[in-house]
Coordinates of C-alpha atoms in Angstrom, one line a residue:
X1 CA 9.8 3.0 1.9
X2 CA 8.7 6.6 2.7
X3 CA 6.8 7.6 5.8
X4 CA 5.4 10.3 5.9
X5 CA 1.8 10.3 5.7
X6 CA 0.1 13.6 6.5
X7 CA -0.6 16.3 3.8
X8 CA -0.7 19.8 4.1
X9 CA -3.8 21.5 3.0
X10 CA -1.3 24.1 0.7
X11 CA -0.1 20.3 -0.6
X12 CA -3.7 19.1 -1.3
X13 CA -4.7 22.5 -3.1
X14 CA -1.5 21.7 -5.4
X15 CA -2.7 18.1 -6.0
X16 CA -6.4 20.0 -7.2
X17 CA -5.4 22.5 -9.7
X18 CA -2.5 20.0 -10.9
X19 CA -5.0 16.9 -11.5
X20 CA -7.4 20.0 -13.3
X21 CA -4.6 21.0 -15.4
X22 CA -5.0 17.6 -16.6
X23 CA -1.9 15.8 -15.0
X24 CA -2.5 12.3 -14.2
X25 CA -2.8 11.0 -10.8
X26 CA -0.2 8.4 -11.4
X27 CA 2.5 11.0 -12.3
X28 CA 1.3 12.9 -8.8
X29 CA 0.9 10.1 -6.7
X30 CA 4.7 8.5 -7.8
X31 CA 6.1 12.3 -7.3
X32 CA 4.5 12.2 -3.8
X33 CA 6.6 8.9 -3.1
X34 CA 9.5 10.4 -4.2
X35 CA 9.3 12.9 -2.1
X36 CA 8.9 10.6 0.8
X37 CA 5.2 10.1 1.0
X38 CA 4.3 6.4 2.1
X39 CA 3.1 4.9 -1.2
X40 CA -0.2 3.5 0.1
X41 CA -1.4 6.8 1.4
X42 CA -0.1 8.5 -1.3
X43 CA -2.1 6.6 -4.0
X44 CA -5.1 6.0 -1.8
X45 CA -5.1 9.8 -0.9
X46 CA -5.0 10.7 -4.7
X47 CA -7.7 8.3 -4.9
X48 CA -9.9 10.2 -2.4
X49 CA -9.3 13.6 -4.1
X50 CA -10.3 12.6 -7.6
X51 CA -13.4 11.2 -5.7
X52 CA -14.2 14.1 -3.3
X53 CA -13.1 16.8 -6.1
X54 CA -15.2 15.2 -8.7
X55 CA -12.3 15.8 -10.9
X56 CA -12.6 14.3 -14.2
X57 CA -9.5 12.6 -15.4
X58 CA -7.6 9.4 -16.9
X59 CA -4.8 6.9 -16.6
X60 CA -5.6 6.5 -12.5
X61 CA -7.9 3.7 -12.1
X62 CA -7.2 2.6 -15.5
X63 CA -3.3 2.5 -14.6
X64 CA -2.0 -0.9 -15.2
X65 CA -2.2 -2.9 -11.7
X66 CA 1.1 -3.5 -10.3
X67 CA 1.1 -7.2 -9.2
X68 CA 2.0 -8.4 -6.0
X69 CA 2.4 -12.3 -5.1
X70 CA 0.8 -12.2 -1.5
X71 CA 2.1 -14.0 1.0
X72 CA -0.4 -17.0 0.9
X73 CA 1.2 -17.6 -3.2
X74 CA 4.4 -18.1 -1.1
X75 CA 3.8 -21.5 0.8
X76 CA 4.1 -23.9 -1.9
X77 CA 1.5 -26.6 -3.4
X78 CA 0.3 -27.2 -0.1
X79 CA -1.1 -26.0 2.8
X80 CA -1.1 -26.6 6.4
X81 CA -2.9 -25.1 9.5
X82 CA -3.3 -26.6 12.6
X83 CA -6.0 -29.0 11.9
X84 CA -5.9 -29.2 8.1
X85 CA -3.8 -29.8 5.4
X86 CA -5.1 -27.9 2.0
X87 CA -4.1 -28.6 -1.7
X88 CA -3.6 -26.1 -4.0
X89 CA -5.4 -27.5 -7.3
X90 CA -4.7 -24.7 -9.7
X91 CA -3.3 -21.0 -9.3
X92 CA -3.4 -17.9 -11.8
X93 CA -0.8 -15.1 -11.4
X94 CA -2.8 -11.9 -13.0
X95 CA -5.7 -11.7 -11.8
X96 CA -4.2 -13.6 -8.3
X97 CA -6.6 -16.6 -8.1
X98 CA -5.9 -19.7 -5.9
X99 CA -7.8 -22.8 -5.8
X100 CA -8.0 -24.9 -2.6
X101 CA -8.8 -28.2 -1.7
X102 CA -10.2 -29.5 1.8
X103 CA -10.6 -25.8 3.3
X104 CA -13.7 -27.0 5.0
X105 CA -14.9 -30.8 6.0
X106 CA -18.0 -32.3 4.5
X107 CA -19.5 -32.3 8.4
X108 CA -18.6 -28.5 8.5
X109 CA -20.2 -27.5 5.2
X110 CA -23.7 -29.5 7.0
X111 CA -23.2 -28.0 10.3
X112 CA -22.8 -24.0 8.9
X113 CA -25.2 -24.9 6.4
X114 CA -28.0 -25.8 9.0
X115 CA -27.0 -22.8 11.6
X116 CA -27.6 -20.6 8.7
X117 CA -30.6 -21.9 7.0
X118 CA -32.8 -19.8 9.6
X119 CA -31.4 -16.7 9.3
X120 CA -31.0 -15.9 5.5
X121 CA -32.7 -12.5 4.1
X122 CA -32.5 -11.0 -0.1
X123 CA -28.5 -10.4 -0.1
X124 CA -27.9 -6.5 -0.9
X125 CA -24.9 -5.1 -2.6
X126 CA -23.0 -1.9 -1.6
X127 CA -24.0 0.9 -3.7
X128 CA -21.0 2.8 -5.7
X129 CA -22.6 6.2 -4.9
X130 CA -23.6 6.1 -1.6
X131 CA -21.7 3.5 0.2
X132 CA -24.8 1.7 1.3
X133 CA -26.3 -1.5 1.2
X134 CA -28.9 -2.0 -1.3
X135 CA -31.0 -4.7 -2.5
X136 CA -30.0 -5.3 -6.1
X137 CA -31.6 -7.2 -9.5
X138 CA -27.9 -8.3 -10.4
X139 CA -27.5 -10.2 -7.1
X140 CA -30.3 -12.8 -6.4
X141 CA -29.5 -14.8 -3.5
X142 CA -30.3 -14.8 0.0
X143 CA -27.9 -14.4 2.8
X144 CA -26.7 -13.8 6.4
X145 CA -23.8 -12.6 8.6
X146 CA -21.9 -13.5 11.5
X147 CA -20.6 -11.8 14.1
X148 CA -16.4 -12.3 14.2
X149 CA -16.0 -15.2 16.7
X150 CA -19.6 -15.4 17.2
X151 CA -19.4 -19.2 18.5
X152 CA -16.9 -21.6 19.2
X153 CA -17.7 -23.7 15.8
X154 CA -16.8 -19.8 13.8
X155 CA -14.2 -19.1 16.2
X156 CA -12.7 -22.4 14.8
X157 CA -12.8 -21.8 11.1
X158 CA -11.7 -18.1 11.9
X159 CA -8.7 -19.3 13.3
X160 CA -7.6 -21.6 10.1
X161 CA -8.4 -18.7 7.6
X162 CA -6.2 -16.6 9.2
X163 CA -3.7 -19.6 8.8
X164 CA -4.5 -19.9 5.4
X165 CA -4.7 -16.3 4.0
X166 CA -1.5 -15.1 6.7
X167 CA -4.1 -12.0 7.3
X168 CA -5.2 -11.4 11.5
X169 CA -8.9 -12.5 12.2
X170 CA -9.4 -8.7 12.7
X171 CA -9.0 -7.7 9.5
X172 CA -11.6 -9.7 8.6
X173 CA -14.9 -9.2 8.0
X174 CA -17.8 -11.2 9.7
X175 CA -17.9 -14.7 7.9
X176 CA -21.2 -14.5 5.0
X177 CA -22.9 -17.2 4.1
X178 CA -24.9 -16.8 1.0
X179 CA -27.7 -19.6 -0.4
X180 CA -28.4 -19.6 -4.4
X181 CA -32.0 -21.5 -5.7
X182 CA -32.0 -22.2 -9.0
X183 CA -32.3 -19.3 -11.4
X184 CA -30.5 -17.0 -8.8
X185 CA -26.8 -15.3 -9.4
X186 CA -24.6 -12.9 -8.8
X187 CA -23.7 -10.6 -11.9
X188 CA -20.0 -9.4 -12.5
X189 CA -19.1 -7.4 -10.3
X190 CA -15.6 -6.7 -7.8
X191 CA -15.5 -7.4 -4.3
X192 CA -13.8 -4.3 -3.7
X193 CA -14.8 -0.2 -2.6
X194 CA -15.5 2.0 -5.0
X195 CA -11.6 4.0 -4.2
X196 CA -13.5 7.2 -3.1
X197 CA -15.9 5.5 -0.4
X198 CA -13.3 3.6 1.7
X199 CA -13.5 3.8 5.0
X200 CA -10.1 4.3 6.7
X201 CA -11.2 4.1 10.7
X202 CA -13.3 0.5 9.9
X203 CA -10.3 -1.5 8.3
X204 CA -9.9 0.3 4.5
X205 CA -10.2 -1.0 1.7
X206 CA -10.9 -4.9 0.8
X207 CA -7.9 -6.5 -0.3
X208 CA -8.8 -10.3 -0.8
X209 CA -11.6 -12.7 -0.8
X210 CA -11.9 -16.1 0.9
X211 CA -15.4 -17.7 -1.1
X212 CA -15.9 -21.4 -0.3
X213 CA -18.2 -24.1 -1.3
X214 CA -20.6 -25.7 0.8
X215 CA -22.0 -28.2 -1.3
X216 CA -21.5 -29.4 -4.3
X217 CA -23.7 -27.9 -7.4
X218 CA -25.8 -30.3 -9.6
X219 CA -25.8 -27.8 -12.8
X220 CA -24.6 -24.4 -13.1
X221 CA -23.5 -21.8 -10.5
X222 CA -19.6 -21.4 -11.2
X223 CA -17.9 -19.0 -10.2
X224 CA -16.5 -16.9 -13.5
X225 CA -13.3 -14.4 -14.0
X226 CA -14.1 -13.5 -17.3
X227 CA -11.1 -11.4 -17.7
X228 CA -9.1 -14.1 -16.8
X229 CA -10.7 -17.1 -18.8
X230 CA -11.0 -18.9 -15.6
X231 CA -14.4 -21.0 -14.3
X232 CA -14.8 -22.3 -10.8
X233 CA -17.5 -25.3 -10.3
X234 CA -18.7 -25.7 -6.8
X235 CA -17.3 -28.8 -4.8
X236 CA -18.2 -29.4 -1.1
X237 CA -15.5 -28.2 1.2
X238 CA -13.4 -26.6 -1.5
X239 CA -12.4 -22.6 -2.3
X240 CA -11.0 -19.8 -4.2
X241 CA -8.9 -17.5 -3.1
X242 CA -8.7 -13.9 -5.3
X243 CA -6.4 -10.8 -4.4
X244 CA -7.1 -7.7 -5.9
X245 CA -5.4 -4.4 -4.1
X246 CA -1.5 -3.7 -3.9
X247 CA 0.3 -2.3 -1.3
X248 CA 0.1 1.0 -3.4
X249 CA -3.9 1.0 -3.0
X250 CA -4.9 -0.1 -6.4
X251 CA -7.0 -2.1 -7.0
X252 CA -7.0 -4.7 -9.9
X253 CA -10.0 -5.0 -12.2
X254 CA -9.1 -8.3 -13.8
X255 CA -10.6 -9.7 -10.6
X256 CA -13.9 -8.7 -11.7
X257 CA -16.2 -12.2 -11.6
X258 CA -19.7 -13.4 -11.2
X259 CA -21.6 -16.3 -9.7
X260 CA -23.7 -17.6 -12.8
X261 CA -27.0 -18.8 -12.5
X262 CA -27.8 -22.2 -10.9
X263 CA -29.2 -24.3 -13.1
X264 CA -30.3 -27.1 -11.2
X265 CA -30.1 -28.1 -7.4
X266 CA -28.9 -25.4 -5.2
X267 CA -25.4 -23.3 -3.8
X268 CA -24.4 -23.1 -0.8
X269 CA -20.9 -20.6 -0.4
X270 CA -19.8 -19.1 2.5
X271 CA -17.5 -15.8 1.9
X272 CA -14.9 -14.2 3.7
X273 CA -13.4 -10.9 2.9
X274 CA -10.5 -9.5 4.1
X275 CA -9.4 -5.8 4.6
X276 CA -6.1 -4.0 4.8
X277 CA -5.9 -3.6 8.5
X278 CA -7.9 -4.0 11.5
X279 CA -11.8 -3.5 11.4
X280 CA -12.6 -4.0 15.1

């Protein structure tokens, strides 16, 4: 694999009139590798120049995703951390989708339910201009943060995602819980940056997502890959799993997926997302 991975401003005036004279960014980005260039920074440094430069152009974005199994597709049809053993009820290659069984215990679910309850606010959705976190119409739930390791109960169920998902806690972002009343969802959307606003000194780009279920759902409120004809109903305790960026720094948009409205009762999902390298 190539190592280099600084680019010479003579280089990156190159890469601008080239992707003007209408080359794609694919073509650049694999030359760049062949020349050396570590594949992730080559691709994600494309990416950043198309962004920046405003340059319009095709066949970058819309490249056909190179799948990856991660390492979590590797350990079989079962599961094991230190204090839990996890099924794996169903599993879809392309998009990357996992199912889990028995991530969380029903007593958990309660306990990060009630330590929550008190400190949800609208949820807000990062804004693909700006980078910013905005209240949206498309997303209608309430929500709340923690701090990584904030107590000894999240310190604990930090611990066995990083057993699960093989990732450090580090590269994780603080565990959100979000609560859904009846009527409220989440619209399609993708859980990862917008290629041009990732921030390289706060972890990258996000790479997976950890969403579990808290309770189970009387009516309503799956969770929906449309592109993948896949539908998730809400059981107490369980998860999905869903990778969507390669170690070349694309991103996959089969992963796109909502949260449909709750029809009756309530959801209660806790969400974990991971990035490519340390955030703190």
């Amino acid at each position: 694999m190539g190592t280099i991975k600084q680019m010479s401003g003579e280089l990156r005036d190159w890469i601008i009139e080239t992707l003007r004279s209408g080359v794609s960014p694919v073509v650049i980005a694999d030359g760049l590798v062949k020349k050396g260039f570590n594949p992730r920074y080559a691709y994600e440094s494309l990416f950043q120049i198309v962004g920046n430069e405003a340059i319009q152009t095709t066949g970058f974005e819309d490249a056909q995703y190179q799948y990856e199994t991660p390492e979590i597709g590797r350990k079989g049809n079962t599961i094991y951390t230190n204090d839990r053993e996890i099924k794996v009820l169903s599993k879809v290659e392309k998009p990357f989708i996992l199912h889990l069984d028995n991530v969380l215990s029903a007593e958990e679910c309660e306990q990060l339910i009630s330590l929550s309850s008190a400190r949800l606010k609208p949820s807000k959705v990062v804004d693909s201009v700006t980078g910013e976190e905005r209240v949206a119409p498309g997303r209608t739930s309430k929500g709340m943060y923690y701090s990584l390791m904030e107590n000894s109960f999240i310190a604990k169920l930090e611990k066995r995602f990083e057993e699960i998902t093989t990732y450090p806690i580090e590269h994780g972002e603080g565990l959100q819980v979000l609560n859904y009343s009846a009527g409220e969802e989440y619209k399609a959307h993708f859980d990862y940056f917008p290629t041009n606003k990732v921030d390289h000194s706060k972890g990258g780009q996000r790479i997976a997502t950890l969403l579990l279920y808290l309770n189970d759902v009387e009516e309503g409120g799956e969770t929906v890959f449309p592109k993948a004809g896949v539908s998730i109903v809400p059981k107490k305790g369980s998860a999905v799993y869903f990778h969507y960026t390669n170690s070349m720094g694309q991103v996959d948009r089969m992963s796109v997926h909502s949260s449909i409205p709750v029809i009756r009762g309530e959801k209660w999902v806790a969400t974990k997302w991971i990035r490519e390298s340390k955030i703190y």
